[in-house]
Amino acid sequence: MKWRFADVPDHEGFAAPMLPNGELLLSAGAFTDAFIGCQAACSCGWIDRRRFPATPEGAKNAEYQWLSRHIPSLLAAAPPRELVIKSTLLCEQTMKLAAERPLAALSLLSQVEAWQRALLNQAAAQAREIGASWAEIGETMGISKQAAHERFKAHVNT
Ligand SMILES: [Zn+2]
């Protein structure tokens, strides 16, 4: 059985069964007597160290590890799904507008660019204030920590 959490759709957790030689099988499957335990794992490569019995109860404990140790850090950087949907819709509608009325699209995109830049700077400064590293900020944006620091250093105190 795989575990999912709505706001982090790219992550699927599962109880990875362990063979007698200590090797973890990195796929979800039914437990058999051949397994000596299980550990929580995720499709992203995250693996929890704690081992549980290869039983339905053990799998439940592994699921709790995935939910309590892996998901919270991901949620901190995951925008709410409803906003992602609205952002995608705005992008699609603006592309359509650009094809039909390019000057209207330019006007709209200039407005978006103005508030988007200000909000990016503000969000980066707030992320630093709550202790986020430049590496975390960069990873969230899909850029390097150096690029994140270079981009926002004028707008943050540290
Ligand atoms: Zn994951």
mmCIF file of C-alpha atoms and ligand atoms in Angstrom:
data_model
loop_
_atom_site.group_PDB
_atom_site.id
_atom_site.type_symbol
_atom_site.label_atom_id
_atom_site.label_comp_id
_atom_site.label_asym_id
_atom_site.label_seq_id
_atom_site.Cartn_x
_atom_site.Cartn_y
_atom_site.Cartn_z
ATOM 1 C CA MET A 1 0.000 0.000 0.000
ATOM 2 C CA LYS A 2 1.255 3.505 -0.840
ATOM 3 C CA TRP A 3 0.622 6.589 1.255
ATOM 4 C CA ARG A 4 -0.205 9.993 -0.187
ATOM 5 C CA PHE A 5 -0.618 13.499 1.188
ATOM 6 C CA ALA A 6 -2.593 15.963 -0.959
ATOM 7 C CA ASP A 7 -0.329 19.032 -0.724
ATOM 8 C CA VAL A 8 2.839 17.080 -1.615
ATOM 9 C CA PRO A 9 1.611 15.052 -4.609
ATOM 10 C CA ASP A 10 5.120 14.112 -5.817
ATOM 11 C CA HIS A 11 5.811 12.016 -2.708
ATOM 12 C CA GLU A 12 4.484 8.485 -2.233
ATOM 13 C CA GLY A 13 5.362 6.793 1.012
ATOM 14 C CA PHE A 14 5.454 3.045 1.597
ATOM 15 C CA ALA A 15 6.652 0.405 4.032
ATOM 16 C CA ALA A 16 9.852 -0.969 2.450
ATOM 17 C CA PRO A 17 10.266 -4.652 3.382
ATOM 18 C CA MET A 18 13.675 -5.819 4.639
ATOM 19 C CA LEU A 19 15.325 -9.095 3.566
ATOM 20 C CA PRO A 20 17.235 -11.282 6.100
ATOM 21 C CA ASN A 21 20.543 -9.879 4.762
ATOM 22 C CA GLY A 22 19.428 -6.370 5.774
ATOM 23 C CA GLU A 23 18.685 -5.218 2.232
ATOM 24 C CA LEU A 24 15.612 -2.984 1.880
ATOM 25 C CA LEU A 25 13.331 -3.563 -1.092
ATOM 26 C CA LEU A 26 12.416 -0.088 -2.278
ATOM 27 C CA SER A 27 8.920 -0.892 -3.458
ATOM 28 C CA ALA A 28 5.578 -1.429 -1.789
ATOM 29 C CA GLY A 29 4.337 -4.989 -1.705
ATOM 30 C CA ALA A 30 2.688 -7.626 0.402
ATOM 31 C CA PHE A 31 4.725 -8.821 3.376
ATOM 32 C CA THR A 32 5.677 -12.505 3.555
ATOM 33 C CA ASP A 33 7.635 -14.604 6.038
ATOM 34 C CA ALA A 34 10.757 -13.877 3.943
ATOM 35 C CA PHE A 35 10.976 -10.382 5.424
ATOM 36 C CA ILE A 36 12.523 -9.586 8.799
ATOM 37 C CA GLY A 37 11.113 -6.069 9.126
ATOM 38 C CA CYS A 38 10.129 -2.891 7.328
ATOM 39 C CA GLN A 39 11.093 0.774 7.286
ATOM 40 C CA ALA A 40 9.267 3.863 6.082
ATOM 41 C CA ALA A 41 10.441 5.031 2.649
ATOM 42 C CA CYS A 42 9.335 7.565 0.046
ATOM 43 C CA SER A 43 9.366 7.724 -3.752
ATOM 44 C CA CYS A 44 11.796 10.672 -3.477
ATOM 45 C CA GLY A 45 14.467 8.423 -1.930
ATOM 46 C CA TRP A 46 13.899 9.351 1.717
ATOM 47 C CA ILE A 47 14.253 6.369 4.074
ATOM 48 C CA ASP A 48 13.577 6.384 7.808
ATOM 49 C CA ARG A 49 16.111 4.534 9.985
ATOM 50 C CA ARG A 50 13.654 3.008 12.405
ATOM 51 C CA ARG A 51 12.765 -0.638 11.735
ATOM 52 C CA PHE A 52 9.360 -2.173 12.456
ATOM 53 C CA PRO A 53 8.065 -5.754 12.180
ATOM 54 C CA ALA A 54 6.945 -6.853 8.691
ATOM 55 C CA THR A 55 3.321 -6.945 9.802
ATOM 56 C CA PRO A 56 0.282 -4.745 9.103
ATOM 57 C CA GLU A 57 0.874 -3.155 12.516
ATOM 58 C CA GLY A 58 4.538 -2.513 11.617
ATOM 59 C CA ALA A 59 3.476 -0.944 8.314
ATOM 60 C CA LYS A 60 1.087 1.344 10.230
ATOM 61 C CA ASN A 61 3.985 2.447 12.450
ATOM 62 C CA ALA A 62 6.122 3.063 9.348
ATOM 63 C CA GLU A 63 3.320 5.159 7.832
ATOM 64 C CA TYR A 64 3.233 7.244 10.996
ATOM 65 C CA GLN A 65 7.024 7.794 10.681
ATOM 66 C CA TRP A 66 6.575 8.970 7.073
ATOM 67 C CA LEU A 67 3.735 11.322 8.120
ATOM 68 C CA SER A 68 5.493 12.714 11.198
ATOM 69 C CA ARG A 69 9.158 12.818 10.091
ATOM 70 C CA HIS A 70 9.122 13.367 6.304
ATOM 71 C CA ILE A 71 5.920 15.223 5.389
ATOM 72 C CA PRO A 72 6.162 18.247 7.770
ATOM 73 C CA SER A 73 9.397 19.584 6.228
ATOM 74 C CA LEU A 74 7.893 19.171 2.746
ATOM 75 C CA LEU A 75 4.680 20.929 3.730
ATOM 76 C CA ALA A 76 6.658 23.981 4.833
ATOM 77 C CA ALA A 77 7.708 24.496 1.198
ATOM 78 C CA ALA A 78 4.535 23.259 -0.531
ATOM 79 C CA PRO A 79 2.045 25.908 -1.665
ATOM 80 C CA PRO A 80 -1.625 25.063 -1.059
ATOM 81 C CA ARG A 81 -3.048 23.084 -3.985
ATOM 82 C CA GLU A 82 -5.854 25.584 -4.573
ATOM 83 C CA LEU A 83 -3.266 28.346 -5.195
ATOM 84 C CA VAL A 84 -1.249 26.111 -7.535
ATOM 85 C CA ILE A 85 -4.448 25.437 -9.506
ATOM 86 C CA LYS A 86 -5.256 29.178 -9.673
ATOM 87 C CA SER A 87 -1.692 29.969 -10.775
ATOM 88 C CA THR A 88 -1.866 27.360 -13.542
ATOM 89 C CA LEU A 89 -5.251 28.716 -14.647
ATOM 90 C CA LEU A 90 -3.925 32.306 -14.712
ATOM 91 C CA CYS A 91 -0.968 31.159 -16.827
ATOM 92 C CA GLU A 92 -3.211 29.314 -19.304
ATOM 93 C CA GLN A 93 -5.678 32.196 -19.607
ATOM 94 C CA THR A 94 -2.862 34.734 -20.051
ATOM 95 C CA MET A 95 -1.310 32.613 -22.822
ATOM 96 C CA LYS A 96 -4.703 32.616 -24.567
ATOM 97 C CA LEU A 97 -5.020 36.394 -24.051
ATOM 98 C CA ALA A 98 -1.495 36.924 -25.467
ATOM 99 C CA ALA A 99 -2.525 35.096 -28.630
ATOM 100 C CA GLU A 100 -5.803 37.033 -29.032
ATOM 101 C CA ARG A 101 -4.976 40.484 -27.562
ATOM 102 C CA PRO A 102 -1.218 40.795 -26.985
ATOM 103 C CA LEU A 103 -1.347 44.383 -25.685
ATOM 104 C CA ALA A 104 -3.907 43.401 -23.055
ATOM 105 C CA ALA A 105 -1.663 40.479 -22.067
ATOM 106 C CA LEU A 106 1.327 42.843 -21.730
ATOM 107 C CA SER A 107 -0.689 45.119 -19.466
ATOM 108 C CA LEU A 108 -1.760 42.215 -17.261
ATOM 109 C CA LEU A 109 1.734 40.657 -17.145
ATOM 110 C CA SER A 110 3.263 44.001 -16.131
ATOM 111 C CA GLN A 111 0.874 44.132 -13.155
ATOM 112 C CA VAL A 112 1.730 40.549 -12.188
ATOM 113 C CA GLU A 113 5.462 41.210 -12.529
ATOM 114 C CA ALA A 114 5.241 44.248 -10.216
ATOM 115 C CA TRP A 115 3.599 42.424 -7.312
ATOM 116 C CA GLN A 116 5.388 39.153 -7.988
ATOM 117 C CA ARG A 117 8.861 40.712 -7.563
ATOM 118 C CA ALA A 118 7.886 42.496 -4.373
ATOM 119 C CA LEU A 119 6.340 39.324 -2.933
ATOM 120 C CA LEU A 120 9.374 37.206 -3.869
ATOM 121 C CA ASN A 121 11.668 39.586 -1.999
ATOM 122 C CA GLN A 122 9.303 39.666 0.976
ATOM 123 C CA ALA A 123 8.926 35.858 1.080
ATOM 124 C CA ALA A 124 12.711 35.354 0.879
ATOM 125 C CA ALA A 125 13.261 37.831 3.725
ATOM 126 C CA GLN A 126 10.606 36.112 5.860
ATOM 127 C CA ALA A 127 12.053 32.679 5.083
ATOM 128 C CA ARG A 128 15.465 33.897 6.324
ATOM 129 C CA GLU A 129 13.845 35.373 9.449
ATOM 130 C CA ILE A 130 12.330 32.004 10.395
ATOM 131 C CA GLY A 131 15.713 30.323 9.905
ATOM 132 C CA ALA A 132 15.582 28.947 6.351
ATOM 133 C CA SER A 133 19.038 28.452 4.821
ATOM 134 C CA TRP A 134 20.037 29.831 1.411
ATOM 135 C CA ALA A 135 20.182 26.191 0.252
ATOM 136 C CA GLU A 136 16.537 25.649 1.324
ATOM 137 C CA ILE A 137 15.413 28.860 -0.370
ATOM 138 C CA GLY A 138 17.286 27.919 -3.537
ATOM 139 C CA GLU A 139 15.940 24.364 -3.525
ATOM 140 C CA THR A 140 12.365 25.630 -3.149
ATOM 141 C CA MET A 141 12.849 27.873 -6.196
ATOM 142 C CA GLY A 142 14.827 25.356 -8.258
ATOM 143 C CA ILE A 143 18.050 27.412 -8.167
ATOM 144 C CA SER A 144 21.389 27.056 -6.347
ATOM 145 C CA LYS A 145 22.006 28.487 -2.881
ATOM 146 C CA GLN A 146 24.525 30.893 -4.406
ATOM 147 C CA ALA A 147 21.977 32.095 -6.962
ATOM 148 C CA ALA A 148 19.356 32.531 -4.198
ATOM 149 C CA HIS A 149 21.783 34.520 -2.047
ATOM 150 C CA GLU A 150 22.840 36.689 -4.985
ATOM 151 C CA ARG A 151 19.235 37.356 -5.945
ATOM 152 C CA PHE A 152 17.911 38.309 -2.495
ATOM 153 C CA LYS A 153 20.910 39.566 -0.498
ATOM 154 C CA ALA A 154 19.855 43.193 -0.940
ATOM 155 C CA HIS A 155 16.429 42.459 0.560
ATOM 156 C CA VAL A 156 17.352 40.474 3.680
ATOM 157 C CA ASN A 157 19.229 41.352 6.850
ATOM 158 C CA THR A 158 21.372 38.195 7.000
HETATM 159 ZN ZN ZN B 1 9.401 12.062 -0.274
#
